[in-house]
Coordinates of C-alpha atoms and ligand atoms in Angstrom, one line a residue:
M1 CA -79.6 47.4 1.9
K2 CA -78.1 45.6 4.8
Y3 CA -78.1 41.8 4.8
S4 CA -77.8 39.6 7.8
A5 CA -77.4 35.9 8.3
L6 CA -80.5 33.7 8.7
K7 CA -81.8 32.9 12.1
G8 CA -80.0 30.0 13.8
V9 CA -77.0 30.0 11.5
H10 CA -73.6 31.6 12.2
D11 CA -70.4 32.8 10.5
L12 CA -67.0 31.5 11.7
F13 CA -63.9 33.7 11.7
P14 CA -60.8 34.4 13.8
P15 CA -60.2 34.0 16.7
D16 CA -62.8 31.3 17.2
I17 CA -61.9 29.5 14.0
Y18 CA -58.5 28.6 15.5
I19 CA -60.3 26.5 18.1
W20 CA -62.3 24.8 15.3
Q21 CA -59.1 24.1 13.4
K22 CA -57.4 22.7 16.5
V23 CA -60.4 20.4 17.2
E24 CA -60.5 19.2 13.7
S25 CA -56.8 18.4 13.5
I26 CA -56.9 16.5 16.9
A27 CA -59.9 14.6 15.7
D28 CA -58.1 13.6 12.6
E29 CA -55.0 12.5 14.6
V30 CA -56.9 10.6 17.3
F31 CA -59.4 8.9 15.0
S32 CA -56.7 7.9 12.6
A33 CA -54.8 6.2 15.4
Y34 CA -57.8 4.0 15.9
G35 CA -58.0 3.1 12.2
F36 CA -60.8 5.4 11.1
H37 CA -60.6 6.9 7.6
E38 CA -62.2 10.2 6.4
L39 CA -65.3 9.9 4.3
R40 CA -67.2 12.8 2.7
V41 CA -70.9 12.5 1.9
P42 CA -73.2 15.0 0.3
I43 CA -75.1 17.6 2.2
I44 CA -78.3 16.8 0.3
E45 CA -80.0 13.4 0.1
S46 CA -83.3 12.0 -0.9
T47 CA -85.8 12.6 1.9
D48 CA -86.7 8.9 2.4
I49 CA -83.2 8.2 3.6
F50 CA -83.8 10.2 6.8
V51 CA -87.5 9.3 7.2
R52 CA -86.7 5.6 7.1
S53 CA -83.7 5.7 9.4
I54 CA -84.4 8.4 11.9
G55 CA -88.0 7.4 12.1
E56 CA -91.3 9.0 11.0
T57 CA -92.5 9.7 14.5
T58 CA -89.3 11.5 15.7
D59 CA -89.1 15.2 16.3
I60 CA -86.3 15.5 13.7
V61 CA -88.5 14.0 10.9
E62 CA -91.8 15.4 12.1
K63 CA -90.7 19.0 12.7
E64 CA -87.1 19.8 12.0
M65 CA -86.1 18.8 8.5
Y66 CA -85.2 21.2 5.7
T67 CA -87.2 19.4 3.0
F68 CA -88.0 20.8 -0.4
P69 CA -88.8 19.7 -3.9
D70 CA -86.0 20.2 -6.5
K71 CA -86.7 21.3 -10.0
A72 CA -87.6 17.8 -11.1
N73 CA -90.0 17.6 -8.1
R74 CA -87.9 15.1 -6.2
S75 CA -88.1 15.5 -2.4
I76 CA -84.7 16.6 -1.1
T77 CA -83.5 17.1 2.5
L78 CA -80.6 19.0 3.9
R79 CA -79.0 16.3 6.1
P80 CA -80.0 16.7 9.7
E81 CA -77.4 14.2 10.7
G82 CA -74.6 12.1 9.2
T83 CA -75.3 8.4 10.0
A84 CA -78.0 7.8 7.4
P85 CA -75.9 9.3 4.5
V86 CA -72.9 7.2 5.6
V87 CA -74.9 4.0 5.7
R88 CA -76.3 4.9 2.3
C89 CA -72.7 5.4 1.0
Y90 CA -71.5 2.2 2.6
I91 CA -74.1 0.2 0.8
E92 CA -74.2 2.0 -2.5
N93 CA -70.4 1.7 -2.9
H94 CA -70.3 -1.9 -1.6
L95 CA -67.8 -0.9 1.1
Y96 CA -69.0 -4.1 3.0
N97 CA -66.9 -6.0 0.5
Q98 CA -63.7 -4.6 2.1
P99 CA -62.2 -6.3 5.1
S100 CA -64.2 -5.8 8.3
P101 CA -64.4 -3.6 10.3
Q102 CA -64.7 -0.6 8.1
K103 CA -64.3 2.6 10.2
F104 CA -65.0 6.1 9.0
F105 CA -65.1 9.7 10.3
Y106 CA -66.6 12.8 8.8
S107 CA -67.2 16.4 9.6
G108 CA -69.4 19.1 8.3
P109 CA -72.7 21.1 8.6
M110 CA -76.0 19.5 9.6
F111 CA -79.4 21.2 9.4
R112 CA -82.4 21.1 11.7
Y113 CA -85.2 23.6 11.8
E114 CA -85.2 23.9 15.6
R115 CA -86.0 26.9 17.8
P116 CA -82.6 28.6 18.1
Q117 CA -81.3 28.9 21.6
K118 CA -78.0 28.6 23.4
G119 CA -76.3 25.4 22.0
R120 CA -79.0 24.8 19.5
F121 CA -78.7 26.0 15.9
R122 CA -80.4 25.5 12.6
Q123 CA -77.0 24.9 10.9
F124 CA -74.6 23.3 13.2
Y125 CA -71.4 21.2 12.7
Q126 CA -70.7 17.7 13.7
I127 CA -67.6 15.5 13.7
G128 CA -68.9 11.9 13.6
V129 CA -67.5 8.4 13.4
E130 CA -69.2 5.2 12.2
A131 CA -67.7 1.7 12.5
F132 CA -69.3 -1.3 10.6
G133 CA -69.0 -5.0 11.0
V134 CA -68.3 -5.7 14.7
P135 CA -71.1 -6.9 17.1
E136 CA -68.9 -7.3 20.2
P137 CA -69.3 -4.7 23.0
K138 CA -65.5 -4.5 23.1
L139 CA -65.8 -2.1 20.1
D140 CA -68.4 0.0 22.0
A141 CA -65.9 0.5 24.8
E142 CA -63.1 1.2 22.4
I143 CA -65.1 3.9 20.7
L144 CA -66.0 5.5 24.0
S145 CA -62.3 5.4 24.9
M146 CA -61.4 7.1 21.6
L147 CA -63.9 9.8 22.4
K148 CA -62.5 10.2 25.9
L149 CA -58.9 10.4 24.5
F150 CA -60.0 13.0 22.0
L151 CA -61.6 15.2 24.7
E152 CA -58.6 14.8 26.9
R153 CA -56.3 15.9 24.1
L154 CA -58.4 19.1 24.1
G155 CA -57.9 19.5 27.8
L156 CA -61.4 18.3 28.8
K157 CA -61.5 16.0 31.7
E158 CA -64.6 17.0 33.6
L159 CA -67.2 15.6 31.2
S160 CA -69.7 12.8 32.2
F161 CA -70.2 9.7 30.2
E162 CA -73.8 8.4 30.4
V163 CA -74.6 5.0 29.0
N164 CA -77.6 2.8 28.5
S165 CA -78.8 -0.1 26.5
I166 CA -82.1 0.1 24.7
G167 CA -82.3 -3.5 23.6
C168 CA -83.1 -5.1 20.3
E169 CA -86.1 -6.0 18.2
K170 CA -86.5 -9.1 20.5
C171 CA -86.9 -7.2 23.7
R172 CA -88.5 -4.0 22.3
P173 CA -92.1 -5.4 22.1
D174 CA -92.2 -6.2 25.8
Y175 CA -90.9 -2.8 26.7
K176 CA -93.3 -1.1 24.3
K177 CA -96.2 -2.9 26.0
A178 CA -95.0 -1.8 29.4
L179 CA -95.0 1.8 28.2
I180 CA -98.4 1.5 26.7
D181 CA -99.7 0.2 30.0
F182 CA -98.0 3.0 31.9
F183 CA -99.3 5.8 29.7
A184 CA -102.8 4.3 29.3
S185 CA -104.3 6.4 32.0
K186 CA -102.4 9.5 31.0
T187 CA -103.1 9.8 27.3
V188 CA -105.6 12.7 27.7
N189 CA -102.8 14.9 29.2
L190 CA -100.2 14.0 26.5
C191 CA -99.3 16.6 23.9
P192 CA -101.0 16.1 20.5
D193 CA -97.8 14.6 19.0
C194 CA -97.4 12.1 21.9
K195 CA -101.1 11.1 21.7
R196 CA -100.2 9.9 18.2
R197 CA -96.9 8.5 19.3
Y198 CA -98.7 6.5 22.0
T199 CA -100.2 4.2 19.4
Q200 CA -97.4 4.5 16.7
N201 CA -94.1 4.6 18.7
P202 CA -94.6 5.0 22.5
L203 CA -90.8 5.0 23.1
R204 CA -90.7 8.5 21.5
I205 CA -92.9 9.9 24.3
L206 CA -89.7 9.5 26.5
D207 CA -87.9 11.9 24.2
C208 CA -90.6 14.6 23.9
K209 CA -89.5 18.1 24.8
V210 CA -92.9 19.4 25.9
D211 CA -92.9 20.2 29.7
S212 CA -96.2 18.4 30.5
C213 CA -95.0 15.2 28.8
I214 CA -91.7 15.4 30.7
E215 CA -93.7 15.5 33.9
L216 CA -96.0 12.7 32.9
R217 CA -93.2 10.3 32.1
A218 CA -91.8 10.4 35.7
G219 CA -91.8 6.9 37.0
A220 CA -92.2 5.3 33.5
P221 CA -90.8 1.7 33.1
Q222 CA -87.1 1.7 32.4
V223 CA -85.8 -0.1 29.3
T224 CA -82.9 -1.8 31.2
N225 CA -85.5 -3.9 33.1
Y226 CA -86.8 -5.4 29.9
L227 CA -83.6 -6.5 28.1
C228 CA -83.5 -10.0 26.7
N229 CA -80.6 -12.2 27.9
E230 CA -78.4 -11.5 24.9
C231 CA -78.8 -7.7 25.3
K232 CA -78.3 -8.0 29.1
E233 CA -75.0 -9.9 28.5
H234 CA -73.9 -7.4 25.8
F235 CA -74.6 -4.5 28.2
E236 CA -72.7 -6.2 31.0
E237 CA -69.7 -6.9 28.8
F238 CA -69.7 -3.4 27.6
Q239 CA -69.5 -2.1 31.1
S240 CA -66.7 -4.5 32.2
S241 CA -64.7 -3.3 29.2
L242 CA -65.3 0.3 30.2
K243 CA -64.0 -0.5 33.7
L244 CA -61.0 -2.2 32.2
L245 CA -60.3 0.9 30.2
N246 CA -60.7 3.1 33.3
I247 CA -63.7 5.0 31.9
S248 CA -66.0 6.3 34.6
Y249 CA -69.6 6.3 33.5
I250 CA -73.1 6.5 34.8
I251 CA -76.0 4.4 33.7
N252 CA -78.8 6.6 32.6
P253 CA -81.8 4.3 32.0
N254 CA -83.9 7.2 30.8
M255 CA -81.7 7.9 27.8
V256 CA -83.5 6.6 24.8
R257 CA -82.0 9.1 22.2
G258 CA -84.1 11.0 19.7
L259 CA -83.5 8.7 16.6
D260 CA -85.2 5.4 15.9
Y261 CA -82.3 3.5 14.5
Y262 CA -80.6 2.6 17.7
T263 CA -80.2 -0.9 19.2
R264 CA -78.5 -1.9 22.4
T265 CA -75.7 0.5 23.5
T266 CA -76.5 4.2 23.5
F267 CA -74.4 7.0 25.2
E268 CA -74.1 10.7 25.6
V269 CA -71.2 12.9 26.9
T270 CA -72.5 15.8 28.8
S271 CA -71.2 19.0 30.4
E272 CA -72.7 20.9 33.2
H273 CA -71.3 24.1 31.7
L274 CA -73.7 24.1 28.7
G275 CA -77.1 24.7 30.4
A276 CA -80.1 22.9 29.0
Q277 CA -78.4 21.6 25.8
K278 CA -75.8 19.7 27.7
A279 CA -74.9 16.8 25.3
V280 CA -71.6 17.5 23.6
A281 CA -71.5 14.2 21.9
A282 CA -73.9 11.3 21.5
G283 CA -74.2 8.0 19.7
G284 CA -74.8 4.3 19.9
R285 CA -75.3 1.0 18.1
Y286 CA -77.5 0.6 15.1
D287 CA -77.2 -3.1 14.3
R288 CA -80.2 -3.3 12.0
L289 CA -79.9 -0.2 9.8
V290 CA -77.6 -1.5 7.1
E291 CA -79.9 -4.4 6.5
E292 CA -83.0 -2.2 6.6
F293 CA -81.3 -0.1 3.9
G294 CA -80.9 -3.1 1.7
G295 CA -77.3 -4.0 2.7
P296 CA -76.1 -7.3 4.2
P297 CA -76.7 -7.8 7.9
T298 CA -74.0 -5.6 9.5
P299 CA -73.7 -4.5 13.1
A300 CA -72.6 -0.9 13.4
I301 CA -71.9 1.8 16.0
G302 CA -71.0 5.5 16.0
F303 CA -71.3 8.9 17.5
A304 CA -71.3 12.6 16.6
I305 CA -69.8 15.5 18.4
G306 CA -71.6 18.9 18.4
M307 CA -68.9 21.3 17.4
E308 CA -70.6 24.5 18.6
R309 CA -71.1 23.0 22.1
L310 CA -67.6 21.7 22.2
V311 CA -66.1 25.0 21.1
E312 CA -68.3 26.8 23.7
I313 CA -66.6 24.8 26.5
L314 CA -63.1 25.3 25.0
K315 CA -63.7 29.0 24.7
N316 CA -64.1 29.2 28.5
K317 CA -60.6 27.8 28.9
S318 CA -57.8 30.2 29.2
E319 CA -55.4 28.8 26.6
T320 CA -55.2 31.0 23.6
L321 CA -55.1 29.3 20.2
E322 CA -54.4 32.4 18.1
T323 CA -51.6 31.8 15.6
S324 CA -49.0 34.6 15.2
P325 CA -46.4 35.1 12.4
K326 CA -42.9 34.0 13.0
V327 CA -41.5 37.1 11.3
V328 CA -42.6 40.6 10.6
L329 CA -40.5 42.1 7.8
A330 CA -40.4 45.8 8.3
T331 CA -39.3 47.6 5.2
I332 CA -38.4 51.3 4.7
G333 CA -38.4 52.7 1.2
K334 CA -39.3 51.4 -2.3
E335 CA -36.1 49.3 -2.9
A336 CA -36.3 47.7 0.5
D337 CA -40.0 46.9 -0.2
K338 CA -39.0 44.9 -3.2
E339 CA -36.2 43.1 -1.4
G340 CA -38.6 42.4 1.5
L341 CA -41.2 40.9 -0.9
S342 CA -38.7 38.5 -2.4
I343 CA -37.2 37.5 1.0
A344 CA -40.7 36.9 2.4
E345 CA -41.5 34.5 -0.5
K346 CA -38.3 32.6 0.1
L347 CA -39.0 32.2 3.8
R348 CA -42.6 31.2 3.3
A349 CA -41.4 28.5 0.8
K350 CA -39.5 27.1 3.8
G351 CA -42.7 27.1 5.9
I352 CA -41.9 30.2 7.9
S353 CA -44.9 32.5 8.4
V354 CA -44.1 36.1 7.4
E355 CA -46.0 39.3 7.5
L356 CA -44.9 42.3 5.4
G357 CA -45.2 46.0 6.0
Y358 CA -47.6 47.9 3.7
G359 CA -48.4 51.5 2.8
N360 CA -45.1 53.3 3.5
S361 CA -45.7 53.1 7.3
S362 CA -43.0 54.3 9.6
L363 CA -40.6 51.9 11.3
K364 CA -42.3 52.7 14.6
S365 CA -45.7 51.8 13.4
Q366 CA -44.4 48.6 11.8
M367 CA -42.8 47.7 15.1
R368 CA -46.1 48.3 16.9
R369 CA -47.8 46.0 14.4
A370 CA -45.3 43.3 15.1
D371 CA -46.0 43.6 18.8
R372 CA -49.8 43.4 18.2
L373 CA -49.4 40.4 16.0
K374 CA -47.3 38.7 18.7
A375 CA -44.6 37.9 16.1
D376 CA -41.4 36.2 17.3
Y377 CA -39.0 38.3 15.2
V378 CA -38.9 41.6 13.4
V379 CA -36.4 41.9 10.5
I380 CA -35.7 45.5 9.4
I381 CA -34.6 46.4 5.9
G382 CA -33.9 50.0 4.9
D383 CA -31.6 51.8 2.5
D384 CA -28.6 51.4 4.8
E385 CA -29.1 47.7 5.1
L386 CA -29.5 47.3 1.3
K387 CA -26.2 49.2 0.8
S388 CA -24.3 47.2 3.4
G389 CA -25.9 43.9 2.5
R390 CA -26.6 43.3 6.3
I391 CA -30.0 43.4 7.9
K392 CA -31.1 43.8 11.5
W393 CA -33.2 41.3 13.4
K394 CA -34.8 41.5 16.8
N395 CA -36.3 38.7 18.9
L396 CA -39.5 40.2 20.4
K397 CA -39.8 37.4 22.9
D398 CA -36.4 37.7 24.7
G399 CA -35.2 41.2 23.4
S400 CA -32.0 39.8 21.8
Q401 CA -31.0 41.4 18.5
G402 CA -28.2 41.4 15.9
E403 CA -27.3 41.6 12.3
I404 CA -27.1 39.1 9.5
G405 CA -26.1 39.1 5.8
I406 CA -29.1 39.3 3.5
W407 CA -27.9 36.1 1.7
E408 CA -28.0 34.3 5.1
I409 CA -31.5 35.1 6.1
E410 CA -33.1 32.0 4.8
G411 CA -30.9 29.9 7.0
F412 CA -31.2 32.0 10.1
K413 CA -31.3 29.5 13.0
G414 CA -33.8 31.5 15.2
F415 CA -36.6 31.0 12.6
Y416 CA -36.5 27.2 12.9
Ligands
HAM1 P1 -77.7 13.6 17.8 O1 -77.8 13.3 19.3 O2 -78.9 14.0 17.1 O3 -77.0 12.3 17.2 O4 -76.6 14.7 17.6 C1 -75.3 14.5 18.1 C2 -74.8 15.8 18.7 O5 -74.9 16.9 17.8 C3 -75.5 16.3 19.9 O6 -75.1 15.7 21.1 C4 -75.2 17.8 20.0 O7 -73.9 18.0 20.6 C5 -75.1 18.1 18.5 N1 -76.4 18.7 18.0 C6 -77.5 18.1 17.7 N2 -78.5 19.0 17.3 C7 -77.9 20.2 17.4 C8 -78.4 21.6 17.1 N3 -79.6 21.9 16.7 N4 -77.5 22.6 17.4 C9 -76.2 22.3 17.8 N5 -75.8 21.1 18.1 C10 -76.6 20.1 17.9 C11 -76.8 12.2 15.8 O8 -76.8 13.1 15.0 C12 -76.3 10.8 15.4 N6 -76.1 10.8 14.0 C13 -75.1 10.4 16.2 C14 -74.6 9.0 15.8 C15 -73.6 8.7 14.9 N7 -75.1 7.9 16.2 C16 -74.5 6.9 15.7 N8 -73.6 7.4 14.9

């Protein structure tokens, strides 16, 4: 019997895993510098959390959730995204009682039952951030700047920042009405989902992935023309802060995002190298969600980075991230094997990565292995070396070599 992974999920192993590790460690560094702290939330949540926040008429809730009853017949969902669980955690643990703003980052797998294709998976990973308690657009710009710095630290400079404002509950009714008027004569040609959305949540028609709906929405009213004065001002201030921070951006008035909780600022970072699924990271403000979940009124903003898409771009860059051992300890004979084992442990305790030889292999094959592993040094221990108490070392990068007393090896300068 041969098993294989389920459709739309994937294993992670070397060498790709090195890129993942590098991305995670740079995220940790950069986000910490902006005062974000790590937070870990469960992978399963009660289904309502996602239905209420992402929205009943969204593609995610209507079609893509992994939802199942548990043994006590409660409806459970594998998280399709991280914002709703973080908001649940923020309220349940009264984190709003801590000094504002509260800023968090998280990473881990998300699950959406989508049709798998390039850049779209059923289990995919996100690194996300959420900041609570600040309404000013200065924070929106700061968060975009943090994302830009993170991407630059990974060597990515050629990405586009697309921004928009989708208004608030005050301007939304006028915009909704404009959409209803626009689509009134087109409803017969909308897909069955959008026919329903037309009456329930017309904004979602702008996010439909069906080709005929994409065609029908050409020329639809743009949300930026319906913003109330406060939202307009917020959007303008956001843009002037972006300019101050030297962040080039384009306004994409058609970007409404696929989740219902957004208010005001929304944004996406896109790459032309990714094909149809070109958003590497996306996010926005959700100033009403904490209150809707039963918490105190709390403005909030965040984004999530799609790890697979980011790694796909990084893989096309030439830099290799493979890690290689500092030292290969080539041992010849049983006694030397024992000595090698104990030296290796001492070096590792000092933080030096060491690979040992196994299986009585010849010196030649151990040297070949050291080359293949791209080790910096080979240290050779055989019977003669044990007798004399002096072992040979060779630097594989510059060809230099020499001898050193066994007792001195832990302090050998070249290793540090
Ligand atoms: P989202 O736009 O649904 O937003 O997802 C964010 C990113 O996750 C996307 O831009 C994409 O890179 C990646 N992604 C989404 N679905 C898939 C998939 N099926 N396969 C591979 N990658 C995928 C959110 O999830 C929001 N929670 C972001 C946010 C945080 N907004 C505020 N705070």
